[in-house]
Amino acid sequence: MLSEFGLIRQYFERAKPQRAVLGIGDDCALLAPTPGMLTAISSDMLVEGRHFFAGEDPRRLGHKSLAVNLSDLAAMGARPVAFTLALALPEANREWLEGFSAGLFELADLHGCELIGGDTTKGPLNICVTVFGELEPGRALRRDAARAGDDIWISGTLGDARLALAGYRGEYALDAAQQQAAGRRMHLPTPRVQLGMALAQQGIAHAAIDISDGLVGDLGHILERSGMGATLDVDALPAGPVLATRDMAMRRAFTAAGGDDYELCFTAPASARDAVLAAGLATDTAVTRVGRIEAEAGLRLVDAQGSPLDLALASFDHFAS
Ligand code: ADP
Ligand code: MG
């Protein structure tokens, strides 16, 4: 039987820490901040049955647990440095731990983000990651920084994660290949870390948020914090490759309000259009202009002709459903 400490040592403790002064094994980890930089901190919890299905593939779960946290750093424009992992596990299953830690470290290594500590306990499967990043003072992509006249931009594509969920729930028929392709977007989100850093470091973008609960709801947070309104061209929203083959009503609904995409929604002045496109190219990330920030309060959804659209869209809210 694997002890708590054996488990930590075998699956989570690696060779000498690179970023931390002291990593796993003591009462606290020790980090030396880069002089003059701010520390960006964020936590996200994944609960079985709420954020993922029971029996979910552990490797994908390891990836997603860190990915959703790195996505928050990306939305702030911060560089990932380190993270902690608090884990409640029903049992110490070696196969599960091997898969989970492999998925976790694969993504961590890709971003040079180091596991520096955590907590492990027995209980219903629950995964909580806290990430630490850094960024220059005054460079953060804050939700309250959108200005009237800013363009609204989206990274990557939207809606395939929501389409996958519809397929799993049997709300909508997908063939096996489509379910798998859309499912990848749901299970293996790509945090837009490089794009977020470029937009922040070069002072290109004003406000940003990562889209976890659906664009309409998440953009609403920017509008509320910034005291602004917006017009969103729903037909300009870039649909994921599987969703792109569906009818217009579903494309509109799932691009505008589907959750779990982990793309960035950001605002930038019209004078920065070329710089945004260059940042997208430099970081190999598609960027699409989808609307405009306006002083008039409220979010106005329009179609390709600019006519008002009335989509009864609700963003995903855990306490409302
Ligand atoms: P304490 O009793 O002080 O909370 P623990 O016994 O919980 O310490 O943990 C021992 C060490 O292992 C600590 O350095 C802690 O940060 C680390 N640790 C525990 N669980 C994890 C985990 N899931 N991933 C990474 N490090 C962990
Ligand atoms: Mg502890």
Tab-separated table of C-alpha atoms and ligand atoms in Angstrom:
chain	number	residue	atom	x	y	z
A	1	MET	CA	0.000	0.000	0.000
A	2	LEU	CA	1.268	3.407	-0.934
A	3	SER	CA	1.682	5.819	1.991
A	4	GLU	CA	0.828	9.491	1.624
A	5	PHE	CA	4.506	10.429	1.640
A	6	GLY	CA	5.496	7.581	-0.664
A	7	LEU	CA	2.836	8.722	-3.074
A	8	ILE	CA	4.036	12.323	-3.042
A	9	ARG	CA	7.665	11.286	-3.465
A	10	GLN	CA	6.976	8.830	-6.246
A	11	TYR	CA	4.521	10.789	-8.347
A	12	PHE	CA	4.947	14.469	-7.574
A	13	GLU	CA	8.449	15.137	-6.290
A	14	ARG	CA	10.988	15.502	-9.039
A	15	ALA	CA	14.667	16.339	-9.244
A	16	LYS	CA	15.978	19.533	-7.693
A	17	PRO	CA	13.645	22.496	-8.206
A	18	GLN	CA	14.709	24.948	-10.929
A	19	ARG	CA	12.546	27.969	-10.108
A	20	ALA	CA	11.927	27.567	-6.373
A	21	VAL	CA	14.588	28.030	-3.698
A	22	LEU	CA	12.939	25.132	-1.845
A	23	GLY	CA	10.371	22.782	-3.375
A	24	ILE	CA	8.358	19.832	-2.095
A	25	GLY	CA	9.219	18.281	1.280
A	26	ASP	CA	9.230	21.035	3.882
A	27	ASP	CA	6.413	22.910	5.603
A	28	CYS	CA	6.459	25.590	2.927
A	29	ALA	CA	8.042	26.014	-0.465
A	30	LEU	CA	10.266	29.060	-0.900
A	31	LEU	CA	10.144	31.240	-3.994
A	32	ALA	CA	12.456	34.177	-4.686
A	33	PRO	CA	10.474	36.741	-6.686
A	34	THR	CA	12.237	38.441	-9.582
A	35	PRO	CA	13.050	41.927	-8.256
A	36	GLY	CA	10.558	44.550	-9.416
A	37	MET	CA	7.986	42.050	-10.674
A	38	LEU	CA	4.437	41.482	-9.372
A	39	THR	CA	3.271	37.980	-8.480
A	40	ALA	CA	0.032	36.838	-10.164
A	41	ILE	CA	-1.814	34.136	-8.177
A	42	SER	CA	-4.887	32.110	-9.090
A	43	SER	CA	-6.645	28.916	-7.913
A	44	ASP	CA	-9.067	26.671	-9.755
A	45	MET	CA	-10.735	23.578	-8.385
A	46	LEU	CA	-11.939	20.597	-10.429
A	47	VAL	CA	-14.593	18.472	-8.726
A	48	GLU	CA	-15.637	15.052	-10.005
A	49	GLY	CA	-19.209	15.059	-11.267
A	50	ARG	CA	-19.194	18.828	-11.539
A	51	HIS	CA	-16.239	19.709	-13.784
A	52	PHE	CA	-15.485	16.276	-15.179
A	53	PHE	CA	-17.237	12.914	-15.455
A	54	ALA	CA	-16.473	10.084	-13.031
A	55	GLY	CA	-13.921	7.750	-14.632
A	56	GLU	CA	-12.337	10.533	-16.703
A	57	ASP	CA	-8.977	9.601	-18.198
A	58	PRO	CA	-6.369	10.601	-15.567
A	59	ARG	CA	-3.832	11.892	-18.079
A	60	ARG	CA	-6.315	14.324	-19.582
A	61	LEU	CA	-7.384	15.305	-16.096
A	62	GLY	CA	-3.791	16.108	-15.152
A	63	HIS	CA	-3.516	18.313	-18.221
A	64	LYS	CA	-6.815	20.085	-17.643
A	65	SER	CA	-6.197	20.737	-13.925
A	66	LEU	CA	-3.148	22.798	-14.760
A	67	ALA	CA	-4.434	24.140	-18.093
A	68	VAL	CA	-7.406	25.960	-16.555
A	69	ASN	CA	-5.054	27.633	-14.090
A	70	LEU	CA	-2.471	28.583	-16.723
A	71	SER	CA	-5.377	30.050	-18.661
A	72	ASP	CA	-5.975	32.494	-15.802
A	73	LEU	CA	-2.326	33.551	-15.917
A	74	ALA	CA	-2.658	33.974	-19.685
A	75	ALA	CA	-5.703	36.192	-19.227
A	76	MET	CA	-3.649	38.435	-16.960
A	77	GLY	CA	-0.618	38.364	-19.252
A	78	ALA	CA	1.599	36.745	-16.625
A	79	ARG	CA	4.522	34.371	-17.121
A	80	PRO	CA	3.977	31.018	-15.335
A	81	VAL	CA	6.486	30.271	-12.584
A	82	ALA	CA	5.202	27.614	-10.189
A	83	PHE	CA	2.120	25.861	-8.866
A	84	THR	CA	0.790	23.887	-5.914
A	85	LEU	CA	-1.534	20.892	-6.059
A	86	ALA	CA	-4.110	19.993	-3.401
A	87	LEU	CA	-5.514	16.577	-4.132
A	88	ALA	CA	-8.312	14.556	-2.514
A	89	LEU	CA	-8.198	10.969	-3.769
A	90	PRO	CA	-10.622	8.119	-3.001
A	91	GLU	CA	-7.702	5.655	-3.178
A	92	ALA	CA	-3.984	5.592	-4.008
A	93	ASN	CA	-4.319	3.937	-7.401
A	94	ARG	CA	-0.928	3.680	-9.129
A	95	GLU	CA	-2.272	3.601	-12.650
A	96	TRP	CA	-4.356	6.713	-12.002
A	97	LEU	CA	-1.454	8.537	-10.349
A	98	GLU	CA	0.910	7.675	-13.188
A	99	GLY	CA	-1.483	8.991	-15.815
A	100	PHE	CA	-2.469	12.058	-13.851
A	101	SER	CA	1.087	13.112	-13.046
A	102	ALA	CA	2.225	12.472	-16.642
A	103	GLY	CA	-0.494	14.746	-18.057
A	104	LEU	CA	0.188	17.356	-15.414
A	105	PHE	CA	3.964	17.478	-15.874
A	106	GLU	CA	3.809	17.379	-19.657
A	107	LEU	CA	1.952	20.697	-19.663
A	108	ALA	CA	3.953	22.077	-16.730
A	109	ASP	CA	7.231	21.430	-18.561
A	110	LEU	CA	5.916	23.011	-21.740
A	111	HIS	CA	5.439	26.265	-19.815
A	112	GLY	CA	8.393	26.016	-17.431
A	113	CYS	CA	5.964	25.961	-14.505
A	114	GLU	CA	7.192	23.998	-11.510
A	115	LEU	CA	5.229	21.980	-8.917
A	116	ILE	CA	6.466	23.298	-5.558
A	117	GLY	CA	4.068	21.798	-2.997
A	118	GLY	CA	0.537	20.861	-2.146
A	119	ASP	CA	-1.576	18.665	0.034
A	120	THR	CA	-2.810	15.102	-0.344
A	121	THR	CA	-5.755	13.576	1.451
A	122	LYS	CA	-8.246	10.760	1.097
A	123	GLY	CA	-11.687	11.810	-0.075
A	124	PRO	CA	-13.951	12.202	-3.097
A	125	LEU	CA	-11.819	13.069	-6.150
A	126	ASN	CA	-11.138	16.794	-6.054
A	127	ILE	CA	-8.201	18.611	-7.616
A	128	CYS	CA	-7.200	22.125	-6.683
A	129	VAL	CA	-4.240	23.840	-8.353
A	130	THR	CA	-2.867	27.246	-7.388
A	131	VAL	CA	-0.560	28.901	-9.913
A	132	PHE	CA	2.004	31.621	-9.401
A	133	GLY	CA	3.154	33.806	-12.245
A	134	GLU	CA	4.928	37.084	-12.649
A	135	LEU	CA	4.482	40.248	-14.625
A	136	GLU	CA	5.769	43.787	-14.798
A	137	PRO	CA	3.863	46.394	-12.747
A	138	GLY	CA	1.314	48.267	-14.864
A	139	ARG	CA	1.232	45.552	-17.544
A	140	ALA	CA	-1.559	43.281	-16.248
A	141	LEU	CA	-4.549	42.739	-18.579
A	142	ARG	CA	-7.205	43.684	-16.051
A	143	ARG	CA	-10.944	43.221	-16.487
A	144	ASP	CA	-11.568	46.855	-15.612
A	145	ALA	CA	-9.334	48.267	-18.358
A	146	ALA	CA	-11.590	48.183	-21.461
A	147	ARG	CA	-12.127	51.585	-23.070
A	148	ALA	CA	-14.808	52.923	-25.417
A	149	GLY	CA	-13.732	52.354	-29.006
A	150	ASP	CA	-11.616	49.272	-28.228
A	151	ASP	CA	-11.925	46.321	-30.581
A	152	ILE	CA	-12.968	43.011	-29.014
A	153	TRP	CA	-10.823	40.049	-30.037
A	154	ILE	CA	-11.015	36.272	-29.532
A	155	SER	CA	-8.136	33.797	-29.681
A	156	GLY	CA	-8.504	30.414	-31.382
A	157	THR	CA	-11.997	29.021	-31.899
A	158	LEU	CA	-15.109	28.672	-29.766
A	159	GLY	CA	-17.865	26.155	-29.206
A	160	ASP	CA	-16.362	22.717	-29.828
A	161	ALA	CA	-16.069	22.012	-26.091
A	162	ARG	CA	-19.768	22.810	-25.638
A	163	LEU	CA	-20.622	20.692	-28.669
A	164	ALA	CA	-18.719	17.760	-27.140
A	165	LEU	CA	-20.729	18.156	-23.947
A	166	ALA	CA	-23.974	18.151	-25.935
A	167	GLY	CA	-22.811	14.923	-27.592
A	168	TYR	CA	-21.920	13.218	-24.305
A	169	ARG	CA	-25.247	14.253	-22.822
A	170	GLY	CA	-27.090	12.843	-25.820
A	171	GLU	CA	-28.617	16.257	-26.552
A	172	TYR	CA	-27.167	16.093	-30.005
A	173	ALA	CA	-25.961	13.270	-32.241
A	174	LEU	CA	-22.263	13.330	-33.169
A	175	ASP	CA	-20.477	10.524	-34.970
A	176	ALA	CA	-17.484	8.953	-33.237
A	177	ALA	CA	-14.850	11.004	-35.089
A	178	GLN	CA	-16.672	14.270	-34.412
A	179	GLN	CA	-17.221	13.383	-30.775
A	180	GLN	CA	-13.520	12.642	-30.415
A	181	ALA	CA	-12.370	15.816	-32.171
A	182	ALA	CA	-14.754	18.052	-30.220
A	183	GLY	CA	-13.955	16.119	-27.048
A	184	ARG	CA	-10.291	17.020	-27.363
A	185	ARG	CA	-11.248	20.661	-27.021
A	186	MET	CA	-13.190	19.876	-23.860
A	187	HIS	CA	-10.603	17.607	-22.243
A	188	LEU	CA	-7.339	19.108	-23.460
A	189	PRO	CA	-7.738	22.891	-23.545
A	190	THR	CA	-4.755	24.950	-24.735
A	191	PRO	CA	-4.002	27.823	-22.366
A	192	ARG	CA	-3.031	30.881	-24.456
A	193	VAL	CA	-0.061	31.744	-22.295
A	194	GLN	CA	2.280	33.053	-25.013
A	195	LEU	CA	-0.378	35.254	-26.583
A	196	GLY	CA	-1.412	36.712	-23.209
A	197	MET	CA	2.213	37.496	-22.359
A	198	ALA	CA	2.819	39.164	-25.732
A	199	LEU	CA	-0.339	41.291	-25.427
A	200	ALA	CA	0.644	42.408	-21.929
A	201	GLN	CA	4.406	42.834	-22.266
A	202	GLN	CA	4.133	44.896	-25.436
A	203	GLY	CA	1.247	46.969	-24.025
A	204	ILE	CA	-1.005	45.951	-26.943
A	205	ALA	CA	-4.226	44.974	-25.146
A	206	HIS	CA	-6.221	46.818	-22.505
A	207	ALA	CA	-8.533	44.239	-20.849
A	208	ALA	CA	-8.643	40.433	-21.056
A	209	ILE	CA	-10.483	37.447	-19.616
A	210	ASP	CA	-10.299	33.746	-20.355
A	211	ILE	CA	-13.513	32.178	-21.605
A	212	SER	CA	-14.485	29.397	-19.222
A	213	ASP	CA	-18.217	29.972	-18.756
A	214	GLY	CA	-19.137	31.209	-22.242
A	215	LEU	CA	-18.192	34.368	-24.141
A	216	VAL	CA	-21.346	36.382	-23.443
A	217	GLY	CA	-21.070	35.868	-19.707
A	218	ASP	CA	-17.310	36.300	-19.533
A	219	LEU	CA	-17.263	39.396	-21.734
A	220	GLY	CA	-20.011	40.663	-19.421
A	221	HIS	CA	-17.462	40.621	-16.574
A	222	ILE	CA	-15.161	42.921	-18.555
A	223	LEU	CA	-18.068	45.261	-19.356
A	224	GLU	CA	-19.245	45.383	-15.764
A	225	ARG	CA	-15.787	45.973	-14.304
A	226	SER	CA	-14.935	48.558	-16.944
A	227	GLY	CA	-18.304	50.355	-16.755
A	228	MET	CA	-18.735	49.866	-20.509
A	229	GLY	CA	-21.093	48.258	-23.026
A	230	ALA	CA	-20.364	46.496	-26.316
A	231	THR	CA	-21.646	45.332	-29.664
A	232	LEU	CA	-20.704	41.751	-30.529
A	233	ASP	CA	-20.905	40.422	-34.099
A	234	VAL	CA	-22.069	36.882	-33.372
A	235	ASP	CA	-21.538	35.749	-36.983
A	236	ALA	CA	-17.880	36.818	-36.783
A	237	LEU	CA	-17.205	34.465	-33.855
A	238	PRO	CA	-14.738	31.764	-34.978
A	239	ALA	CA	-16.430	28.368	-34.601
A	240	GLY	CA	-14.374	25.281	-33.793
A	241	PRO	CA	-13.843	22.902	-36.734
A	242	VAL	CA	-16.561	20.470	-35.666
A	243	LEU	CA	-19.092	23.159	-34.792
A	244	ALA	CA	-18.338	24.889	-38.105
A	245	THR	CA	-20.101	22.005	-39.915
A	246	ARG	CA	-23.358	22.589	-37.957
A	247	ASP	CA	-26.291	24.874	-38.729
A	248	MET	CA	-26.240	28.583	-38.023
A	249	ALA	CA	-28.482	28.495	-34.947
A	250	MET	CA	-26.189	26.038	-33.181
A	251	ARG	CA	-23.042	27.876	-34.302
A	252	ARG	CA	-24.391	31.107	-32.906
A	253	ALA	CA	-25.506	29.610	-29.606
A	254	PHE	CA	-22.355	27.579	-28.924
A	255	THR	CA	-19.804	30.180	-30.024
A	256	ALA	CA	-21.538	32.931	-28.061
A	257	ALA	CA	-22.374	31.011	-24.921
A	258	GLY	CA	-20.679	27.592	-24.898
A	259	GLY	CA	-18.314	27.102	-21.976
A	260	ASP	CA	-14.969	25.370	-21.397
A	261	ASP	CA	-13.131	26.868	-24.395
A	262	TYR	CA	-10.304	28.538	-22.428
A	263	GLU	CA	-9.684	31.004	-25.208
A	264	LEU	CA	-8.851	34.635	-24.483
A	265	CYS	CA	-11.296	37.484	-25.033
A	266	PHE	CA	-9.390	40.768	-24.999
A	267	THR	CA	-9.827	44.392	-25.963
A	268	ALA	CA	-7.329	46.634	-27.738
A	269	PRO	CA	-7.514	50.057	-29.366
A	270	ALA	CA	-8.158	50.142	-33.122
A	271	SER	CA	-4.661	51.617	-33.546
A	272	ALA	CA	-3.247	48.295	-32.289
A	273	ARG	CA	-4.853	46.064	-34.952
A	274	ASP	CA	-1.602	45.306	-36.734
A	275	ALA	CA	0.155	44.693	-33.426
A	276	VAL	CA	-2.566	42.232	-32.347
A	277	LEU	CA	-2.264	40.346	-35.637
A	278	ALA	CA	1.530	40.292	-35.284
A	279	ALA	CA	1.256	38.960	-31.712
A	280	GLY	CA	-1.097	36.231	-32.983
A	281	LEU	CA	1.383	35.276	-35.708
A	282	ALA	CA	4.381	35.379	-33.372
A	283	THR	CA	2.647	33.056	-30.898
A	284	ASP	CA	1.030	30.825	-33.525
A	285	THR	CA	-2.440	31.685	-32.247
A	286	ALA	CA	-5.374	32.678	-34.421
A	287	VAL	CA	-6.935	36.010	-33.417
A	288	THR	CA	-10.302	37.281	-34.682
A	289	ARG	CA	-11.907	40.698	-34.264
A	290	VAL	CA	-15.520	40.239	-33.177
A	291	GLY	CA	-16.891	43.508	-31.834
A	292	ARG	CA	-16.386	46.850	-30.203
A	293	ILE	CA	-16.464	48.330	-26.714
A	294	GLU	CA	-18.910	51.229	-26.367
A	295	ALA	CA	-19.739	53.758	-23.675
A	296	GLU	CA	-23.433	52.823	-23.816
A	297	ALA	CA	-24.114	50.143	-21.182
A	298	GLY	CA	-25.306	46.653	-22.166
A	299	LEU	CA	-24.219	43.948	-24.599
A	300	ARG	CA	-25.770	44.179	-28.070
A	301	LEU	CA	-25.602	40.994	-30.163
A	302	VAL	CA	-25.804	41.564	-33.906
A	303	ASP	CA	-25.629	39.392	-37.033
A	304	ALA	CA	-23.333	39.830	-40.030
A	305	GLN	CA	-25.594	42.617	-41.370
A	306	GLY	CA	-25.497	44.460	-38.064
A	307	SER	CA	-29.150	43.609	-37.249
A	308	PRO	CA	-29.950	42.855	-33.591
A	309	LEU	CA	-30.014	39.184	-32.622
A	310	ASP	CA	-32.052	37.966	-29.718
A	311	LEU	CA	-30.376	34.765	-28.579
A	312	ALA	CA	-31.687	33.606	-25.230
A	313	LEU	CA	-28.197	32.843	-23.998
A	314	ALA	CA	-27.251	32.114	-20.449
A	315	SER	CA	-23.647	31.552	-19.514
A	316	PHE	CA	-22.859	28.513	-17.447
A	317	ASP	CA	-23.390	29.211	-13.773
A	318	HIS	CA	-22.779	26.442	-11.242
A	319	PHE	CA	-25.259	27.793	-8.758
A	320	ALA	CA	-27.977	28.422	-11.311
A	321	SER	CA	-28.033	24.935	-12.801
B	1	ADP	P1	2.046	19.433	6.111
B	1	ADP	O1	1.695	18.361	7.064
B	1	ADP	O2	3.013	20.419	6.612
B	1	ADP	O3	0.845	20.038	5.457
B	1	ADP	P2	2.270	17.456	4.129
B	1	ADP	O4	2.577	16.255	4.880
B	1	ADP	O5	0.872	17.733	3.729
B	1	ADP	O6	2.847	18.696	4.937
B	1	ADP	O7	3.156	17.506	2.820
B	1	ADP	C1	4.532	17.212	2.834
B	1	ADP	C2	5.191	17.898	1.679
B	1	ADP	O8	4.691	17.390	0.471
B	1	ADP	C3	4.953	19.402	1.656
B	1	ADP	O9	6.131	20.014	1.160
B	1	ADP	C4	3.836	19.555	0.673
B	1	ADP	O10	3.888	20.819	0.035
B	1	ADP	C5	4.128	18.433	-0.290
B	1	ADP	N1	2.912	17.890	-0.923
B	1	ADP	C6	1.862	17.275	-0.344
B	1	ADP	N2	0.947	16.879	-1.266
B	1	ADP	C7	1.441	17.263	-2.464
B	1	ADP	C8	0.975	17.144	-3.808
B	1	ADP	N3	-0.191	16.567	-4.117
B	1	ADP	N4	1.743	17.650	-4.782
B	1	ADP	C9	2.908	18.264	-4.487
B	1	ADP	N5	3.415	18.383	-3.266
B	1	ADP	C10	2.694	17.901	-2.254
B	2	MG	MG	-0.429	19.337	4.341
